[in-house]
PDB file of C-alpha atoms in Angstrom:
ATOM      1  CA  UNK A   1     131.753  43.688 209.524  1.00 69.00           C
ATOM      2  CA  UNK A   2     134.971  42.724 207.767  1.00 86.00           C
ATOM      3  CA  UNK A   3     138.055  44.914 207.875  1.00 87.00           C
ATOM      4  CA  UNK A   4     137.955  45.307 204.100  1.00 90.00           C
ATOM      5  CA  UNK A   5     134.359  46.546 204.149  1.00 91.00           C
ATOM      6  CA  UNK A   6     135.137  48.896 207.020  1.00 90.00           C
ATOM      7  CA  UNK A   7     138.068  50.446 205.151  1.00 93.00           C
ATOM      8  CA  UNK A   8     136.103  50.731 201.910  1.00 94.00           C
ATOM      9  CA  UNK A   9     133.341  52.522 203.752  1.00 94.00           C
ATOM     10  CA  UNK A  10     135.813  54.870 205.431  1.00 93.00           C
ATOM     11  CA  UNK A  11     137.404  55.652 202.061  1.00 95.00           C
ATOM     12  CA  UNK A  12     134.096  56.361 200.312  1.00 95.00           C
ATOM     13  CA  UNK A  13     133.015  58.620 203.169  1.00 95.00           C
ATOM     14  CA  UNK A  14     136.177  60.683 202.669  1.00 96.00           C
ATOM     15  CA  UNK A  15     135.425  60.979 198.961  1.00 97.00           C
ATOM     16  CA  UNK A  16     131.872  62.056 199.710  1.00 96.00           C
ATOM     17  CA  UNK A  17     133.099  64.580 202.275  1.00 96.00           C
ATOM     18  CA  UNK A  18     135.487  66.159 199.765  1.00 97.00           C
ATOM     19  CA  UNK A  19     132.835  66.255 197.031  1.00 97.00           C
ATOM     20  CA  UNK A  20     130.282  67.810 199.376  1.00 95.00           C
ATOM     21  CA  UNK A  21     132.812  70.433 200.459  1.00 96.00           C
ATOM     22  CA  UNK A  22     133.463  71.256 196.796  1.00 98.00           C
ATOM     23  CA  UNK A  23     129.740  71.727 196.180  1.00 97.00           C
ATOM     24  CA  UNK A  24     129.443  73.988 199.218  1.00 96.00           C
ATOM     25  CA  UNK A  25     132.396  76.016 197.898  1.00 97.00           C
ATOM     26  CA  UNK A  26     130.594  76.560 194.588  1.00 97.00           C
ATOM     27  CA  UNK A  27     127.240  77.300 196.218  1.00 97.00           C
ATOM     28  CA  UNK A  28     128.685  79.799 198.691  1.00 97.00           C
ATOM     29  CA  UNK A  29     130.611  81.716 196.029  1.00 98.00           C
ATOM     30  CA  UNK A  30     127.883  81.707 193.382  1.00 97.00           C
ATOM     31  CA  UNK A  31     125.880  84.631 194.895  1.00 97.00           C
ATOM     32  CA  UNK A  32     129.012  86.801 194.911  1.00 98.00           C
ATOM     33  CA  UNK A  33     129.793  85.728 191.344  1.00 97.00           C
ATOM     34  CA  UNK A  34     126.297  86.728 190.232  1.00 97.00           C
ATOM     35  CA  UNK A  35     126.538  90.076 191.997  1.00 97.00           C
ATOM     36  CA  UNK A  36     129.908  90.981 190.477  1.00 97.00           C
ATOM     37  CA  UNK A  37     128.847  89.717 187.059  1.00 96.00           C
ATOM     38  CA  UNK A  38     125.713  91.849 187.249  1.00 95.00           C
ATOM     39  CA  UNK A  39     127.747  94.907 188.160  1.00 96.00           C
ATOM     40  CA  UNK A  40     130.039  94.302 185.186  1.00 96.00           C
ATOM     41  CA  UNK A  41     127.043  93.898 182.877  1.00 94.00           C
ATOM     42  CA  UNK A  42     125.628  97.201 184.120  1.00 94.00           C
ATOM     43  CA  UNK A  43     128.928  98.968 183.422  1.00 94.00           C
ATOM     44  CA  UNK A  44     129.024  97.639 179.880  1.00 94.00           C
ATOM     45  CA  UNK A  45     125.406  98.594 179.202  1.00 93.00           C
ATOM     46  CA  UNK A  46     126.119 102.118 180.450  1.00 93.00           C
ATOM     47  CA  UNK A  47     128.910 102.385 177.860  1.00 92.00           C
ATOM     48  CA  UNK A  48     126.698 101.388 174.921  1.00 92.00           C
ATOM     49  CA  UNK A  49     124.955 103.680 172.468  1.00 91.00           C
ATOM     50  CA  UNK A  50     121.406 104.872 173.314  1.00 92.00           C
ATOM     51  CA  UNK A  51     120.061 102.670 170.512  1.00 91.00           C
ATOM     52  CA  UNK A  52     121.674  99.534 171.968  1.00 90.00           C
ATOM     53  CA  UNK A  53     120.532 100.491 175.453  1.00 92.00           C
ATOM     54  CA  UNK A  54     116.942 100.777 174.219  1.00 92.00           C
ATOM     55  CA  UNK A  55     117.178  97.339 172.602  1.00 90.00           C
ATOM     56  CA  UNK A  56     118.472  95.866 175.845  1.00 91.00           C
ATOM     57  CA  UNK A  57     115.754  97.577 177.901  1.00 92.00           C
ATOM     58  CA  UNK A  58     113.026  96.177 175.640  1.00 92.00           C
ATOM     59  CA  UNK A  59     114.568  92.690 175.675  1.00 90.00           C
ATOM     60  CA  UNK A  60     114.728  92.776 179.475  1.00 90.00           C
ATOM     61  CA  UNK A  61     111.078  93.835 179.660  1.00 92.00           C
ATOM     62  CA  UNK A  62     109.963  90.945 177.466  1.00 91.00           C
ATOM     63  CA  UNK A  63     112.082  88.460 179.418  1.00 87.00           C
ATOM     64  CA  UNK A  64     110.722  89.741 182.736  1.00 90.00           C
ATOM     65  CA  UNK A  65     107.122  89.337 181.569  1.00 92.00           C
ATOM     66  CA  UNK A  66     107.813  85.806 180.384  1.00 90.00           C
ATOM     67  CA  UNK A  67     109.561  85.002 183.673  1.00 87.00           C
ATOM     68  CA  UNK A  68     106.639  86.341 185.701  1.00 91.00           C
ATOM     69  CA  UNK A  69     104.134  84.250 183.761  1.00 91.00           C
ATOM     70  CA  UNK A  70     106.253  81.124 184.222  1.00 89.00           C
ATOM     71  CA  UNK A  71     106.644  81.879 187.931  1.00 88.00           C
ATOM     72  CA  UNK A  72     102.897  82.241 188.378  1.00 90.00           C
ATOM     73  CA  UNK A  73     102.324  78.964 186.536  1.00 89.00           C
ATOM     74  CA  UNK A  74     104.804  77.098 188.731  1.00 88.00           C
ATOM     75  CA  UNK A  75     103.370  78.619 191.915  1.00 88.00           C
ATOM     76  CA  UNK A  76      99.908  77.430 190.911  1.00 88.00           C
ATOM     77  CA  UNK A  77     101.242  73.918 190.253  1.00 85.00           C
ATOM     78  CA  UNK A  78     103.139  73.915 193.550  1.00 81.00           C
ATOM     79  CA  UNK A  79      99.996  74.915 195.434  1.00 82.00           C
ATOM     80  CA  UNK A  80      98.110  71.966 193.967  1.00 79.00           C
ATOM     81  CA  UNK A  81     100.972  69.568 194.743  1.00 74.00           C
ATOM     82  CA  UNK A  82     101.226  70.886 198.307  1.00 68.00           C
ATOM     83  CA  UNK A  83      97.548  70.125 198.899  1.00 70.00           C
ATOM     84  CA  UNK A  84      97.814  66.582 197.578  1.00 65.00           C
ATOM     85  CA  UNK A  85     101.131  65.759 199.277  1.00 57.00           C
ATOM     86  CA  UNK A  86     100.638  67.471 202.622  1.00 56.00           C
ATOM     87  CA  UNK A  87     100.445  64.166 204.472  1.00 53.00           C
ATOM     88  CA  UNK A  88     103.828  63.163 203.027  1.00 54.00           C
ATOM     89  CA  UNK A  89     105.674  66.274 204.218  1.00 54.00           C
ATOM     90  CA  UNK A  90     109.019  65.052 205.625  1.00 51.00           C
ATOM     91  CA  UNK A  91     108.851  67.663 208.388  1.00 51.00           C
ATOM     92  CA  UNK A  92     106.021  65.610 209.870  1.00 53.00           C
ATOM     93  CA  UNK A  93     108.325  62.599 210.308  1.00 49.00           C
ATOM     94  CA  UNK A  94     108.974  63.319 213.944  1.00 54.00           C
ATOM     95  CA  UNK A  95     109.508  60.695 216.654  1.00 47.00           C
ATOM     96  CA  UNK A  96     106.258  59.957 218.410  1.00 47.00           C
ATOM     97  CA  UNK A  97     104.474  58.397 215.432  1.00 45.00           C
ATOM     98  CA  UNK A  98     103.110  54.915 215.928  1.00 43.00           C
ATOM     99  CA  UNK A  99     105.928  53.245 214.035  1.00 45.00           C
ATOM    100  CA  UNK A 100     108.781  55.198 215.589  1.00 43.00           C
ATOM    101  CA  UNK A 101     109.728  52.604 218.176  1.00 45.00           C
ATOM    102  CA  UNK A 102     109.878  49.889 215.552  1.00 46.00           C
ATOM    103  CA  UNK A 103     111.998  52.096 213.295  1.00 47.00           C
ATOM    104  CA  UNK A 104     114.464  52.905 216.071  1.00 45.00           C
ATOM    105  CA  UNK A 105     114.902  49.269 217.047  1.00 45.00           C
ATOM    106  CA  UNK A 106     115.595  48.340 213.452  1.00 44.00           C
ATOM    107  CA  UNK A 107     118.088  51.176 213.103  1.00 45.00           C
ATOM    108  CA  UNK A 108     120.025  50.006 216.114  1.00 44.00           C
ATOM    109  CA  UNK A 109     120.486  46.571 214.589  1.00 41.00           C
ATOM    110  CA  UNK A 110     117.810  44.684 216.549  1.00 40.00           C
ATOM    111  CA  UNK A 111     116.185  43.613 213.300  1.00 38.00           C
ATOM    112  CA  UNK A 112     117.961  41.496 210.716  1.00 40.00           C
ATOM    113  CA  UNK A 113     115.418  42.244 207.969  1.00 41.00           C
ATOM    114  CA  UNK A 114     117.111  44.166 205.129  1.00 46.00           C
ATOM    115  CA  UNK A 115     115.719  47.656 204.543  1.00 61.00           C
ATOM    116  CA  UNK A 116     115.636  49.808 201.444  1.00 84.00           C
ATOM    117  CA  UNK A 117     117.468  53.090 201.019  1.00 88.00           C
ATOM    118  CA  UNK A 118     114.186  54.924 201.563  1.00 90.00           C
ATOM    119  CA  UNK A 119     113.679  52.973 204.778  1.00 90.00           C
ATOM    120  CA  UNK A 120     117.095  53.835 206.179  1.00 90.00           C
ATOM    121  CA  UNK A 121     116.724  57.463 205.152  1.00 93.00           C
ATOM    122  CA  UNK A 122     113.459  57.657 207.046  1.00 93.00           C
ATOM    123  CA  UNK A 123     114.891  56.021 210.149  1.00 91.00           C
ATOM    124  CA  UNK A 124     117.933  58.281 210.269  1.00 92.00           C
ATOM    125  CA  UNK A 125     115.743  61.314 209.739  1.00 94.00           C
ATOM    126  CA  UNK A 126     113.570  60.199 212.676  1.00 91.00           C
ATOM    127  CA  UNK A 127     116.591  60.000 214.949  1.00 92.00           C
ATOM    128  CA  UNK A 128     118.010  63.347 213.819  1.00 94.00           C
ATOM    129  CA  UNK A 129     114.629  65.072 214.120  1.00 92.00           C
ATOM    130  CA  UNK A 130     114.316  63.783 217.670  1.00 90.00           C
ATOM    131  CA  UNK A 131     117.363  65.898 218.565  1.00 88.00           C
ATOM    132  CA  UNK A 132     116.930  68.894 216.285  1.00 90.00           C
ATOM    133  CA  UNK A 133     113.310  69.563 215.315  1.00 87.00           C
ATOM    134  CA  UNK A 134     112.187  73.020 216.559  1.00 85.00           C
ATOM    135  CA  UNK A 135     109.141  71.535 218.303  1.00 82.00           C
ATOM    136  CA  UNK A 136     111.456  69.283 220.331  1.00 78.00           C
ATOM    137  CA  UNK A 137     113.837  72.049 221.467  1.00 78.00           C
ATOM    138  CA  UNK A 138     111.577  74.463 223.341  1.00 73.00           C
ATOM    139  CA  UNK A 139     111.269  72.274 226.431  1.00 68.00           C
ATOM    140  CA  UNK A 140     114.972  71.359 226.710  1.00 72.00           C
ATOM    141  CA  UNK A 141     116.296  74.650 228.076  1.00 75.00           C
ATOM    142  CA  UNK A 142     118.842  75.243 225.314  1.00 79.00           C
ATOM    143  CA  UNK A 143     120.400  78.653 224.778  1.00 84.00           C
ATOM    144  CA  UNK A 144     119.221  80.729 221.840  1.00 85.00           C
ATOM    145  CA  UNK A 145     122.494  80.031 220.020  1.00 88.00           C
ATOM    146  CA  UNK A 146     122.184  76.278 220.530  1.00 88.00           C
ATOM    147  CA  UNK A 147     118.573  76.286 219.367  1.00 87.00           C
ATOM    148  CA  UNK A 148     119.617  78.126 216.204  1.00 90.00           C
ATOM    149  CA  UNK A 149     122.449  75.653 215.604  1.00 91.00           C
ATOM    150  CA  UNK A 150     120.180  72.637 216.005  1.00 91.00           C
ATOM    151  CA  UNK A 151     117.449  74.154 213.845  1.00 92.00           C
ATOM    152  CA  UNK A 152     120.008  74.680 211.081  1.00 93.00           C
ATOM    153  CA  UNK A 153     121.062  71.051 211.412  1.00 94.00           C
ATOM    154  CA  UNK A 154     117.424  70.014 211.115  1.00 94.00           C
ATOM    155  CA  UNK A 155     117.069  72.052 207.917  1.00 94.00           C
ATOM    156  CA  UNK A 156     120.151  70.338 206.493  1.00 94.00           C
ATOM    157  CA  UNK A 157     118.765  66.947 207.468  1.00 95.00           C
ATOM    158  CA  UNK A 158     115.399  67.722 205.917  1.00 95.00           C
ATOM    159  CA  UNK A 159     117.092  68.812 202.679  1.00 94.00           C
ATOM    160  CA  UNK A 160     119.174  65.629 202.660  1.00 94.00           C
ATOM    161  CA  UNK A 161     116.083  63.511 203.308  1.00 95.00           C
ATOM    162  CA  UNK A 162     114.042  65.099 200.517  1.00 94.00           C
ATOM    163  CA  UNK A 163     116.956  64.740 198.077  1.00 92.00           C
ATOM    164  CA  UNK A 164     117.610  61.091 199.091  1.00 94.00           C
ATOM    165  CA  UNK A 165     121.173  61.905 200.143  1.00 95.00           C
ATOM    166  CA  UNK A 166     122.096  59.029 202.441  1.00 95.00           C
ATOM    167  CA  UNK A 167     125.649  60.260 203.021  1.00 95.00           C
ATOM    168  CA  UNK A 168     124.588  63.646 204.368  1.00 95.00           C
ATOM    169  CA  UNK A 169     122.077  62.139 206.781  1.00 95.00           C
ATOM    170  CA  UNK A 170     124.631  59.587 207.960  1.00 95.00           C
ATOM    171  CA  UNK A 171     127.228  62.341 208.440  1.00 95.00           C
ATOM    172  CA  UNK A 172     124.788  64.513 210.392  1.00 95.00           C
ATOM    173  CA  UNK A 173     123.883  61.541 212.555  1.00 94.00           C
ATOM    174  CA  UNK A 174     127.548  60.884 213.345  1.00 92.00           C
ATOM    175  CA  UNK A 175     128.114  64.530 214.273  1.00 93.00           C
ATOM    176  CA  UNK A 176     125.179  64.367 216.671  1.00 92.00           C
ATOM    177  CA  UNK A 177     126.488  61.195 218.291  1.00 92.00           C
ATOM    178  CA  UNK A 178     123.482  59.140 217.203  1.00 90.00           C
ATOM    179  CA  UNK A 179     123.859  55.361 217.251  1.00 85.00           C
ATOM    180  CA  UNK A 180     123.897  54.243 213.622  1.00 84.00           C
ATOM    181  CA  UNK A 181     123.984  50.794 212.026  1.00 79.00           C
ATOM    182  CA  UNK A 182     127.217  49.200 210.886  1.00 85.00           C
ATOM    183  CA  UNK A 183     127.908  50.023 207.230  1.00 87.00           C
ATOM    184  CA  UNK A 184     127.003  47.533 204.551  1.00 90.00           C
ATOM    185  CA  UNK A 185     127.780  47.011 200.883  1.00 91.00           C
ATOM    186  CA  UNK A 186     124.474  48.690 200.067  1.00 93.00           C
ATOM    187  CA  UNK A 187     125.507  51.737 202.064  1.00 93.00           C
ATOM    188  CA  UNK A 188     128.696  52.038 200.013  1.00 94.00           C
ATOM    189  CA  UNK A 189     126.603  51.860 196.849  1.00 94.00           C
ATOM    190  CA  UNK A 190     124.313  54.602 198.123  1.00 95.00           C
ATOM    191  CA  UNK A 191     127.230  56.886 199.012  1.00 96.00           C
ATOM    192  CA  UNK A 192     128.630  56.398 195.511  1.00 96.00           C
ATOM    193  CA  UNK A 193     125.250  57.463 194.128  1.00 95.00           C
ATOM    194  CA  UNK A 194     125.314  60.531 196.369  1.00 96.00           C
ATOM    195  CA  UNK A 195     128.800  61.433 195.144  1.00 97.00           C
ATOM    196  CA  UNK A 196     127.646  61.122 191.536  1.00 97.00           C
ATOM    197  CA  UNK A 197     124.662  63.397 192.177  1.00 96.00           C
ATOM    198  CA  UNK A 198     126.838  65.934 193.989  1.00 97.00           C
ATOM    199  CA  UNK A 199     129.324  66.011 191.123  1.00 97.00           C
ATOM    200  CA  UNK A 200     126.404  66.647 188.794  1.00 97.00           C
ATOM    201  CA  UNK A 201     125.313  69.625 190.883  1.00 96.00           C
ATOM    202  CA  UNK A 202     128.865  71.004 190.791  1.00 97.00           C
ATOM    203  CA  UNK A 203     129.012  70.610 187.025  1.00 97.00           C
ATOM    204  CA  UNK A 204     125.797  72.582 186.591  1.00 97.00           C
ATOM    205  CA  UNK A 205     127.386  75.529 188.397  1.00 97.00           C
ATOM    206  CA  UNK A 206     130.777  75.190 186.720  1.00 97.00           C
ATOM    207  CA  UNK A 207     129.323  75.570 183.202  1.00 96.00           C
ATOM    208  CA  UNK A 208     127.340  78.713 184.008  1.00 96.00           C
ATOM    209  CA  UNK A 209     128.512  81.790 182.099  1.00 95.00           C
ATOM    210  CA  UNK A 210     128.645  83.724 185.353  1.00 96.00           C
ATOM    211  CA  UNK A 211     130.938  81.101 186.914  1.00 97.00           C
ATOM    212  CA  UNK A 212     133.227  80.970 183.886  1.00 96.00           C
ATOM    213  CA  UNK A 213     133.520  84.755 184.110  1.00 97.00           C
ATOM    214  CA  UNK A 214     134.066  84.738 187.873  1.00 97.00           C
ATOM    215  CA  UNK A 215     136.814  82.114 187.868  1.00 96.00           C
ATOM    216  CA  UNK A 216     138.457  82.813 184.508  1.00 95.00           C
ATOM    217  CA  UNK A 217     141.361  84.962 183.347  1.00 96.00           C
ATOM    218  CA  UNK A 218     140.864  88.179 181.360  1.00 94.00           C
ATOM    219  CA  UNK A 219     140.351  86.329 178.091  1.00 95.00           C
ATOM    220  CA  UNK A 220     137.802  83.966 179.624  1.00 94.00           C
ATOM    221  CA  UNK A 221     136.016  86.873 181.264  1.00 95.00           C
ATOM    222  CA  UNK A 222     135.633  88.707 177.958  1.00 93.00           C
ATOM    223  CA  UNK A 223     134.418  85.600 176.149  1.00 94.00           C
ATOM    224  CA  UNK A 224     131.887  84.989 178.929  1.00 94.00           C
ATOM    225  CA  UNK A 225     130.590  88.549 178.666  1.00 94.00           C
ATOM    226  CA  UNK A 226     130.477  88.316 174.884  1.00 93.00           C
ATOM    227  CA  UNK A 227     128.531  85.051 175.138  1.00 93.00           C
ATOM    228  CA  UNK A 228     126.062  86.638 177.570  1.00 93.00           C
ATOM    229  CA  UNK A 229     125.316  89.648 175.368  1.00 93.00           C
ATOM    230  CA  UNK A 230     125.063  87.507 172.253  1.00 91.00           C
ATOM    231  CA  UNK A 231     122.697  84.976 173.803  1.00 90.00           C
ATOM    232  CA  UNK A 232     120.518  87.402 175.747  1.00 90.00           C
ATOM    233  CA  UNK A 233     120.510  90.503 173.558  1.00 90.00           C
ATOM    234  CA  UNK A 234     121.950  89.330 170.218  1.00 88.00           C
ATOM    235  CA  UNK A 235     124.663  91.976 170.531  1.00 89.00           C
ATOM    236  CA  UNK A 236     128.332  91.547 169.625  1.00 88.00           C
ATOM    237  CA  UNK A 237     130.550  93.343 172.150  1.00 82.00           C
ATOM    238  CA  UNK A 238     133.305  93.642 169.544  1.00 77.00           C
ATOM    239  CA  UNK A 239     131.031  95.893 167.545  1.00 72.00           C
ATOM    240  CA  UNK A 240     129.404  97.832 170.375  1.00 63.00           C
ATOM    241  CA  UNK A 241     132.202  98.706 172.833  1.00 48.00           C
ATOM    242  CA  UNK A 242     135.377 100.726 172.482  1.00 47.00           C
TER     243      UNK A 242
END
């Protein structure tokens, strides 16, 4: 591996690390933002006239019924998909399968045949699962705290595998001290794709009304609340509050 490639890979990993940390920041704060936003909404509703409160109550009832129907539809679809895709469940990709030895040898650089992103994702997941899958921990005499830590790592790895996030799997593998292949130009391309996808996930949170309210100044907060009531209930706060 050339020095230039090594430095490029190191640089892109730093960018991915920062972007991932930014996403985690948004994801960890979003529940609090929703809670506080909900509390503020409740306060405003309590200050409205009985007529407006009745309109809001009816609108919420209709929305809840529609949500429940959509939820039931999606659950039915998910049940069908789970039956047809059970054999492809990534949690079943645990070392011990017939092709595990071949995968591990390839991962350690003993094969010169190029592999696809899906292939490398699978191989890294194998290696991580070997150290962290719950079924592999019971016989190793770990403390309860260590078992919990490793199970959480496995969940992160499984999420990264199912979302095709090469960077996260590679990072988890490094943290576990797993022997990984030397980086390639393809790896740099994959990390760039992961960064792009992560930025997209951040953007989806950043444009939410609740996030604009949570992070904004007083003017932004009011506009966010006004937008919420207008979109959800067709009410103008300027005409309904003191």
